[in-house]
CSV table of C-alpha atoms in Angstrom, one decimal:
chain,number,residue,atom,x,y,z
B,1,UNK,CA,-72.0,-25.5,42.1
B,2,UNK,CA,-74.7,-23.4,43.8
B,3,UNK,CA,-77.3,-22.9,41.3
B,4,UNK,CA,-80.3,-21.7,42.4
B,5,UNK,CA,-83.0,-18.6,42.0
B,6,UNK,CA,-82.9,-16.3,45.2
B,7,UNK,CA,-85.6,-13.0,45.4
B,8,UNK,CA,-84.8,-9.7,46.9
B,9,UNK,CA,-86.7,-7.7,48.9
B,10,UNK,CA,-87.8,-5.4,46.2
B,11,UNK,CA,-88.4,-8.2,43.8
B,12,UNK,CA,-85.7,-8.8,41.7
B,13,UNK,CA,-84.3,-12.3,40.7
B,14,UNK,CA,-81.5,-13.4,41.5
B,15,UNK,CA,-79.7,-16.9,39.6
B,16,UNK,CA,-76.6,-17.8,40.6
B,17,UNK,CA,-73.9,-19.6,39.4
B,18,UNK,CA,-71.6,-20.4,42.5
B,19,UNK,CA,-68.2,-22.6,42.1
B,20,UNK,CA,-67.0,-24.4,44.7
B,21,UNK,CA,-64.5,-22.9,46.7
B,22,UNK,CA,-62.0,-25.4,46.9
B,23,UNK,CA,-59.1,-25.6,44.5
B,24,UNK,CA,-57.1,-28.8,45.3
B,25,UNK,CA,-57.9,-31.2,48.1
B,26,UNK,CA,-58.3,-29.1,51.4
B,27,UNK,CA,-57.3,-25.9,49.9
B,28,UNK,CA,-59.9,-23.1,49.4
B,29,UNK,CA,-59.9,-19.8,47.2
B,30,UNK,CA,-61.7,-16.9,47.8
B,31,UNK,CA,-63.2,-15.1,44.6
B,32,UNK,CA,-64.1,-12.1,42.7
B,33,UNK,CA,-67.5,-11.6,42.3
B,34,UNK,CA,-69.4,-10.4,39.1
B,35,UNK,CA,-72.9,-9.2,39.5
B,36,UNK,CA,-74.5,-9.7,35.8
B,37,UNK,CA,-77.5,-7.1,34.5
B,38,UNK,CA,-79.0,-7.8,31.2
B,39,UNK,CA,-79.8,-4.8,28.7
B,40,UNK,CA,-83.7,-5.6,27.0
B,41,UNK,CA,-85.1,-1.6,27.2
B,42,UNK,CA,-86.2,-1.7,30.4
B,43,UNK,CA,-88.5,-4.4,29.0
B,44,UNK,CA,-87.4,-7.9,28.5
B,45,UNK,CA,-83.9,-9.4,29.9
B,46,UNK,CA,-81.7,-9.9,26.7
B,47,UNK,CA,-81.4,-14.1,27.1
B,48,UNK,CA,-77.2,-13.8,25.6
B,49,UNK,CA,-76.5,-11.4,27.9
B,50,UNK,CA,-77.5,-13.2,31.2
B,51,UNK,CA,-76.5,-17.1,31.3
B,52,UNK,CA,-73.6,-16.2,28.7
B,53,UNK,CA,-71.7,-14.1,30.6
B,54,UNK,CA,-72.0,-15.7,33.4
B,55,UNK,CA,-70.3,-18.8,31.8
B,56,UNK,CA,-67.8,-16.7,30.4
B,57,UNK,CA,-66.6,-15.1,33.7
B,58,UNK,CA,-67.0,-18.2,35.6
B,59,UNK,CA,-64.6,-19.9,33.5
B,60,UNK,CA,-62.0,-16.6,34.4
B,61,UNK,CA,-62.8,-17.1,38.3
B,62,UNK,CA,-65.6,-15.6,39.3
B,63,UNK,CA,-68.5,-16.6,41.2
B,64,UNK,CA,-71.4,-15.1,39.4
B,65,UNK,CA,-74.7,-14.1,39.8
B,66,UNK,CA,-77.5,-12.7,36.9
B,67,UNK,CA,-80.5,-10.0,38.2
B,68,UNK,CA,-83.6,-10.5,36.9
B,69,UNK,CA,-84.5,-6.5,37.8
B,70,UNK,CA,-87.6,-5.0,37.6
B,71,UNK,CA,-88.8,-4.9,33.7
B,72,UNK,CA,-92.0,-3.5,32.1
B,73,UNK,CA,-93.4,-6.6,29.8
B,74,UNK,CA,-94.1,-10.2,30.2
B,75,UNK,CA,-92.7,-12.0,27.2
B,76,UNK,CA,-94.7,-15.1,28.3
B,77,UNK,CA,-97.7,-12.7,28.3
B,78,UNK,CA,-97.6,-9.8,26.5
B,79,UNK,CA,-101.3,-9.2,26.6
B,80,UNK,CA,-100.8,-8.0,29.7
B,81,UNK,CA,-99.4,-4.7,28.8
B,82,UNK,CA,-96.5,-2.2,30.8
B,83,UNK,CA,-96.4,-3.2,34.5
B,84,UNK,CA,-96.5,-0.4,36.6
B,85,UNK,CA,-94.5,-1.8,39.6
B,86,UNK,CA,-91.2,-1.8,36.9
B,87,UNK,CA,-90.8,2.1,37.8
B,88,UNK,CA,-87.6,3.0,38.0
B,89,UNK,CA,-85.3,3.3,40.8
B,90,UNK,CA,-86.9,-0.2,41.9
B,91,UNK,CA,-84.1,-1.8,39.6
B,92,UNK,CA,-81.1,0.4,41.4
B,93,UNK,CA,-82.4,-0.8,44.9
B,94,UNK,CA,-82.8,-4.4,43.6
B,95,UNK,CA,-79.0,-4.4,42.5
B,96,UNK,CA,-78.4,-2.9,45.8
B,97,UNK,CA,-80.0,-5.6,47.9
B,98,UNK,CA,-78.1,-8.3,45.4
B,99,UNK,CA,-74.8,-6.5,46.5
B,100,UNK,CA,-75.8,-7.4,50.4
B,101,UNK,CA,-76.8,-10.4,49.9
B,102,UNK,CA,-73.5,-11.5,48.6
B,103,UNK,CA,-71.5,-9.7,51.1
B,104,UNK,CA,-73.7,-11.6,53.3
B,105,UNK,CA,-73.0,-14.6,52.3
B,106,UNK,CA,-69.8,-14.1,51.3
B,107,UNK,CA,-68.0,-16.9,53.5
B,108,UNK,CA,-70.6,-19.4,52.7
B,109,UNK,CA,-70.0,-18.9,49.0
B,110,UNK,CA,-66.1,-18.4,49.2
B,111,UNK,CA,-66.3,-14.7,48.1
B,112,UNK,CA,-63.9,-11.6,48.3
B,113,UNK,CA,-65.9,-8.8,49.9
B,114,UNK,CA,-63.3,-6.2,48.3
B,115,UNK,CA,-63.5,-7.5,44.9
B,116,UNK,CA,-67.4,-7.6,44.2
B,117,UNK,CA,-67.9,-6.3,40.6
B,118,UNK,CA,-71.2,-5.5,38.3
B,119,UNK,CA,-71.5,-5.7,34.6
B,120,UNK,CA,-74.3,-4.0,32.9
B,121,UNK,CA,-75.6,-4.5,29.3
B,122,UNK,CA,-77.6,-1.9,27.3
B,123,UNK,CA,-80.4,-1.0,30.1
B,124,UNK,CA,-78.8,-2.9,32.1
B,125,UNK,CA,-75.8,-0.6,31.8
B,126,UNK,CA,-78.1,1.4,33.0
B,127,UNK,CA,-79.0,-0.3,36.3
B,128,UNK,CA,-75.1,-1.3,36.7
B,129,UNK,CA,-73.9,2.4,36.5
B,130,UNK,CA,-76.7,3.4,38.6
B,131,UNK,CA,-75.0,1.4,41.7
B,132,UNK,CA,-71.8,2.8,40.6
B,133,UNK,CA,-72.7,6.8,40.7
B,134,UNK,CA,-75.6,6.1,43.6
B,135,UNK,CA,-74.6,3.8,46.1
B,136,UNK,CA,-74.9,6.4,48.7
B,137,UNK,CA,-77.5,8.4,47.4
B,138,UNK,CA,-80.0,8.3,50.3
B,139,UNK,CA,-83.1,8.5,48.7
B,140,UNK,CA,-82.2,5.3,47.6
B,141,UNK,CA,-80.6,4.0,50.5
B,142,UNK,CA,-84.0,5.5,52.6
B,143,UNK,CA,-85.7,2.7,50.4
B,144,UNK,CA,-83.9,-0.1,51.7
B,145,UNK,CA,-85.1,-2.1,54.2
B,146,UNK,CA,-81.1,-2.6,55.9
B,147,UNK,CA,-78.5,0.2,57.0
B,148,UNK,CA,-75.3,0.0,54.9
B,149,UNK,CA,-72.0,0.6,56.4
B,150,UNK,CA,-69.6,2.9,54.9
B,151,UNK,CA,-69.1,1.9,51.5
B,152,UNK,CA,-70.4,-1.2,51.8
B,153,UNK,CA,-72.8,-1.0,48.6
B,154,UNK,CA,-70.1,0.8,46.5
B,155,UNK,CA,-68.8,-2.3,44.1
B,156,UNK,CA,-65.1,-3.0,43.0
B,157,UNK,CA,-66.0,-1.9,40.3
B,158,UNK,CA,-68.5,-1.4,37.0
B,159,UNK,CA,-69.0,-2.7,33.6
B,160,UNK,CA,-70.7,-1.1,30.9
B,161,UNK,CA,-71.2,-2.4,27.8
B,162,UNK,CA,-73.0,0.1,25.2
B,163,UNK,CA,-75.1,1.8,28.3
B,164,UNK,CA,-77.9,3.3,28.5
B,165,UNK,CA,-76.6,6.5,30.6
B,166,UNK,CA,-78.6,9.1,29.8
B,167,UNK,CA,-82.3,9.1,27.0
B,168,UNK,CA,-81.7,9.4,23.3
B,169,UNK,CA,-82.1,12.6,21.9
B,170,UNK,CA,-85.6,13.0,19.6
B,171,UNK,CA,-83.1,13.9,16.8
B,172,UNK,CA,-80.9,10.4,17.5
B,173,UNK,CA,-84.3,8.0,17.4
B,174,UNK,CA,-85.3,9.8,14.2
B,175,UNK,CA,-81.9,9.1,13.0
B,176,UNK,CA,-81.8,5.6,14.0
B,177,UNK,CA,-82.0,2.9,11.2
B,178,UNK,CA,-83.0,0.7,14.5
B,179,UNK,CA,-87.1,1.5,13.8
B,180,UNK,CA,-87.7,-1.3,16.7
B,181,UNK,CA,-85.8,1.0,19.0
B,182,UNK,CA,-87.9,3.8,18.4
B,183,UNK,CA,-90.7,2.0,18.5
B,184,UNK,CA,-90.1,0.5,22.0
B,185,UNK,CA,-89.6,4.3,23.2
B,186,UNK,CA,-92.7,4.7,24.1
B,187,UNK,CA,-93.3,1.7,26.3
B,188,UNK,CA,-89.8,2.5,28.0
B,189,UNK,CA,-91.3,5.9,28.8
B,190,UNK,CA,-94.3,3.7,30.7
B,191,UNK,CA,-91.9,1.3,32.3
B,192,UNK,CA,-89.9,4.1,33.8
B,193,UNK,CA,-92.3,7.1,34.1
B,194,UNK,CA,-96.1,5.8,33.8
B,195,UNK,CA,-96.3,8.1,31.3
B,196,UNK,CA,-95.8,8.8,27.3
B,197,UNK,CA,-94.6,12.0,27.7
B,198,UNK,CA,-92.3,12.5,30.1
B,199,UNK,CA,-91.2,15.8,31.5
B,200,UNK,CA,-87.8,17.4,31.4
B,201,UNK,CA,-87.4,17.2,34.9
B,202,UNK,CA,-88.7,13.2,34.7
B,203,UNK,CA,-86.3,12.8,32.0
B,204,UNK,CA,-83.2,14.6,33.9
B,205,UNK,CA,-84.1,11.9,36.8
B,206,UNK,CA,-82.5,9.1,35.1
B,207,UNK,CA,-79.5,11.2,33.1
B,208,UNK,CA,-77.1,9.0,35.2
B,209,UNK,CA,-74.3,11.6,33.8
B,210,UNK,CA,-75.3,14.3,36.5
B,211,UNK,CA,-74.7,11.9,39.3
B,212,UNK,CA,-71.2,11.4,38.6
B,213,UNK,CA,-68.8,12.4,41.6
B,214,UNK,CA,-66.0,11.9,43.7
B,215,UNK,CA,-67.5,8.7,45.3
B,216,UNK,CA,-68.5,7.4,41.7
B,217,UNK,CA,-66.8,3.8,41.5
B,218,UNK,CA,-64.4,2.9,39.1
B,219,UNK,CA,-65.7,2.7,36.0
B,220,UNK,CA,-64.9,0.0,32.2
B,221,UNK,CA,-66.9,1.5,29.5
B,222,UNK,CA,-67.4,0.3,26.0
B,223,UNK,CA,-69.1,1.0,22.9
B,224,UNK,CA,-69.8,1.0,19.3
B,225,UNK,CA,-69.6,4.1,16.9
B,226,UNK,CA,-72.2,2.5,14.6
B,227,UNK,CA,-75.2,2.1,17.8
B,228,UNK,CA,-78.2,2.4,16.3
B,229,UNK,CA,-80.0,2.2,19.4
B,230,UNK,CA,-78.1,3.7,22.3
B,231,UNK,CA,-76.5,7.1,21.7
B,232,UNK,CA,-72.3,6.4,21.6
B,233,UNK,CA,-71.9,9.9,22.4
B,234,UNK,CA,-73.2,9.5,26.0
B,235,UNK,CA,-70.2,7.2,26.9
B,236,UNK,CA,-68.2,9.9,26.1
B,237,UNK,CA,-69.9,12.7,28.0
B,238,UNK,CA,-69.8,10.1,30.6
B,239,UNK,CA,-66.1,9.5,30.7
B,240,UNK,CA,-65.4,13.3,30.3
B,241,UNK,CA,-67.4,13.6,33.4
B,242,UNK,CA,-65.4,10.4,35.5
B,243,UNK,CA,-62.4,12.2,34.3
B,244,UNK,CA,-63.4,15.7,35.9
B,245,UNK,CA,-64.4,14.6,38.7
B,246,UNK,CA,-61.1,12.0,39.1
B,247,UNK,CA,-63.0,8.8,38.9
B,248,UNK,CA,-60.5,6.2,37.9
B,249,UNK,CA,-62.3,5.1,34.2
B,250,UNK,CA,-60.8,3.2,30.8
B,251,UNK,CA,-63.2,3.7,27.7
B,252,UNK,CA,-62.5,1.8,24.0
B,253,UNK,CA,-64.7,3.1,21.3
B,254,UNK,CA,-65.0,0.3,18.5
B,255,UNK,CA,-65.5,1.8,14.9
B,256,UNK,CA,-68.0,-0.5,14.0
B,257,UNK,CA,-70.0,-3.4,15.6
B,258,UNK,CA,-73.7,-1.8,16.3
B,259,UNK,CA,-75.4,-2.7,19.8
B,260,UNK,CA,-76.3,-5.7,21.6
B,261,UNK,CA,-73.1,-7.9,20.5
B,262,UNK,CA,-72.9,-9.3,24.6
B,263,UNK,CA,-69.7,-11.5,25.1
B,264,UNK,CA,-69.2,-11.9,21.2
B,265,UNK,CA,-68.3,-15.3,21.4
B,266,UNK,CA,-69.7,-19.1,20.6
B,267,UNK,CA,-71.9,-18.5,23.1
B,268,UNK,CA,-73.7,-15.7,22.2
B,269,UNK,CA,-73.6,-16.3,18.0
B,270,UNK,CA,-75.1,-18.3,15.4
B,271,UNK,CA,-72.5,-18.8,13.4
B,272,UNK,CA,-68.9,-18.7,14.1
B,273,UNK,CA,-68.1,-16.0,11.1
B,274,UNK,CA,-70.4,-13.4,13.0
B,275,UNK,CA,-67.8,-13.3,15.6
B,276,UNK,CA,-65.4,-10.7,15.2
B,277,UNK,CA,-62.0,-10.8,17.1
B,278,UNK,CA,-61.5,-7.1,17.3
B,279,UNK,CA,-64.7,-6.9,19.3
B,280,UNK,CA,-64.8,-9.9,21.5
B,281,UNK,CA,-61.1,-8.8,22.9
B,282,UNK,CA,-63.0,-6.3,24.9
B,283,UNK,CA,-63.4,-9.2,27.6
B,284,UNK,CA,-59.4,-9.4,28.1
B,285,UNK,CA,-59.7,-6.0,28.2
B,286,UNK,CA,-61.8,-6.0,31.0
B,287,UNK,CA,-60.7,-8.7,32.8
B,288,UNK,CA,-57.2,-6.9,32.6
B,289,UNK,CA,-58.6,-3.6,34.0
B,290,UNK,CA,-60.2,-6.0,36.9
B,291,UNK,CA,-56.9,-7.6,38.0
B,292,UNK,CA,-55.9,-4.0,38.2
B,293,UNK,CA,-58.6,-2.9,40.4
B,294,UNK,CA,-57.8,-6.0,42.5
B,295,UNK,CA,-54.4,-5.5,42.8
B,296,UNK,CA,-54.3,-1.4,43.8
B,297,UNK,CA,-56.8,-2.5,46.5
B,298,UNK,CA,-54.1,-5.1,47.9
């Protein structure tokens, strides 16, 4: 296995987990890909969202690979407040350069350049669907220090697990049982805008519903009725959207379940009665939908 911490030109952090390629003796596989983005607010990386899921999917096939974007605190040193180089779209370009630095190394590390997917937790839902309703936005691509080819940063495919698509509503936070999430508000609003009160029109920048279009990638959405901390009615607005503009997109709703519940499984619980089986099928689910993808593509 390839296991090691690459940087991207914008900063973010790269650790892979890379399987070797060969299958028996002197026969080699190429395979999917699955670009991993931890939620955390915009500012920590959730630790059961990263290395956990990369296990998970490596045990289904994939060669994986967790970003470290762009986030606004330190945990290691908190004293030293919001950084102000965590601004977003830094994390959108650093998910872009992470998608071209697979493709190119994609024969080196036995990859299938037509199946390179992105799963995004939470925030990092919000990073993931970024690529997946921007990857030819040019004043991202104007950022980049490469030229993509055609669709060469659009991925097989995106993940979201209870994004973050658009800002909670002032009525939602004040709603929330989830004080912590209101709380950490405000220093989201400095990660992402420098500022405590954004404007409407600094707000409307990163309502990732509005960018949905034609070219939007193909889209596996899930979520929780009960989130306390990310608006469950976003997902929907943001499915009604993939659906208007004909963006191939499957959506489950669970009843119950809250927010941050990552793969669901040993890997990610204390104790194995917190798992619950209704939940945790939503990786079949996925995986399902991604043999899909992978097979309509040829």
């Amino acid at each position: 296995m390839i296991h090691e911490t690459l940087i991207t030109p914008h900063g973010g952090k790269v650790v892979t987990y890379i399987q070797d390629g060969q299958i028996y003796h002197q026969v080699y596989r190429k395979k999917p890909a699955m670009i991993i983005c931890p939620g955390g607010a915009y500012l920590i990386h959730a630790t059961r969202e990263g290395e956990p899921t990369a296990v998970t999917f490596m045990e289904k096939d994939f060669q994986c690979f967790v970003l470290y974007y762009s986030v606004g605190t330190d945990r290691e040193h908190p004293e030293k407040g919001v950084d102000p180089a965590a601004a977003y779209p830094i994390q959108a370009l650093q998910l872009m350069e992470t998608v071209h630095m697979i493709r190119t190394h994609a024969e080196e590390w036995h990859i299938d350049v037509d199946s390179i997917f992105v799963i995004g937790f939470s925030a990092g839902g919000h990073v993931a669907a970024s690529l997946g309703t921007r990857w030819n936005d040019p004043k991202l691509l104007n950022d980049l220090d490469f030229k993509p080819e055609g669709e060469a940063l659009k991925p097989a495919g995106v993940l979201l697990a209870y994004p973050m698509l658009r800002l909670n509503s002032r009525s939602f936070m004040e709603a929330s049982a989830e004080r912590t999430a209101v709380e950490n508000t405000a220093l989201m609003y400095q990660t992402l805008f420098h500022t405590d009160t954004p404007s409407e029109t600094e707000k409307t920048s990163v309502d990732l519903i509005r960018y949905v279009s034609e070219d939007t990638a193909p889209m596996f959405l899930w979520n929780c009725m009960d989130d306390p901390v990310v608006d469950p009615c976003h997902a929907l607005d943001f499915v009604r959207e993939c659906h208007k503009k004909n963006v191939a997109c499957e959506y489950h709703l669970f009843d119950h379940g809250g927010h941050g519940l990552a793969s669901n499984n040993a890997l990610t619980t204390m104790e194995e009665d917190e798992i619950d089986p209704g939940i945790s099928q939503w990786i079949q689910l996925a995986l399902a939908w991604i043999r899909r993808r992978r097979n309509e593509r040829g």
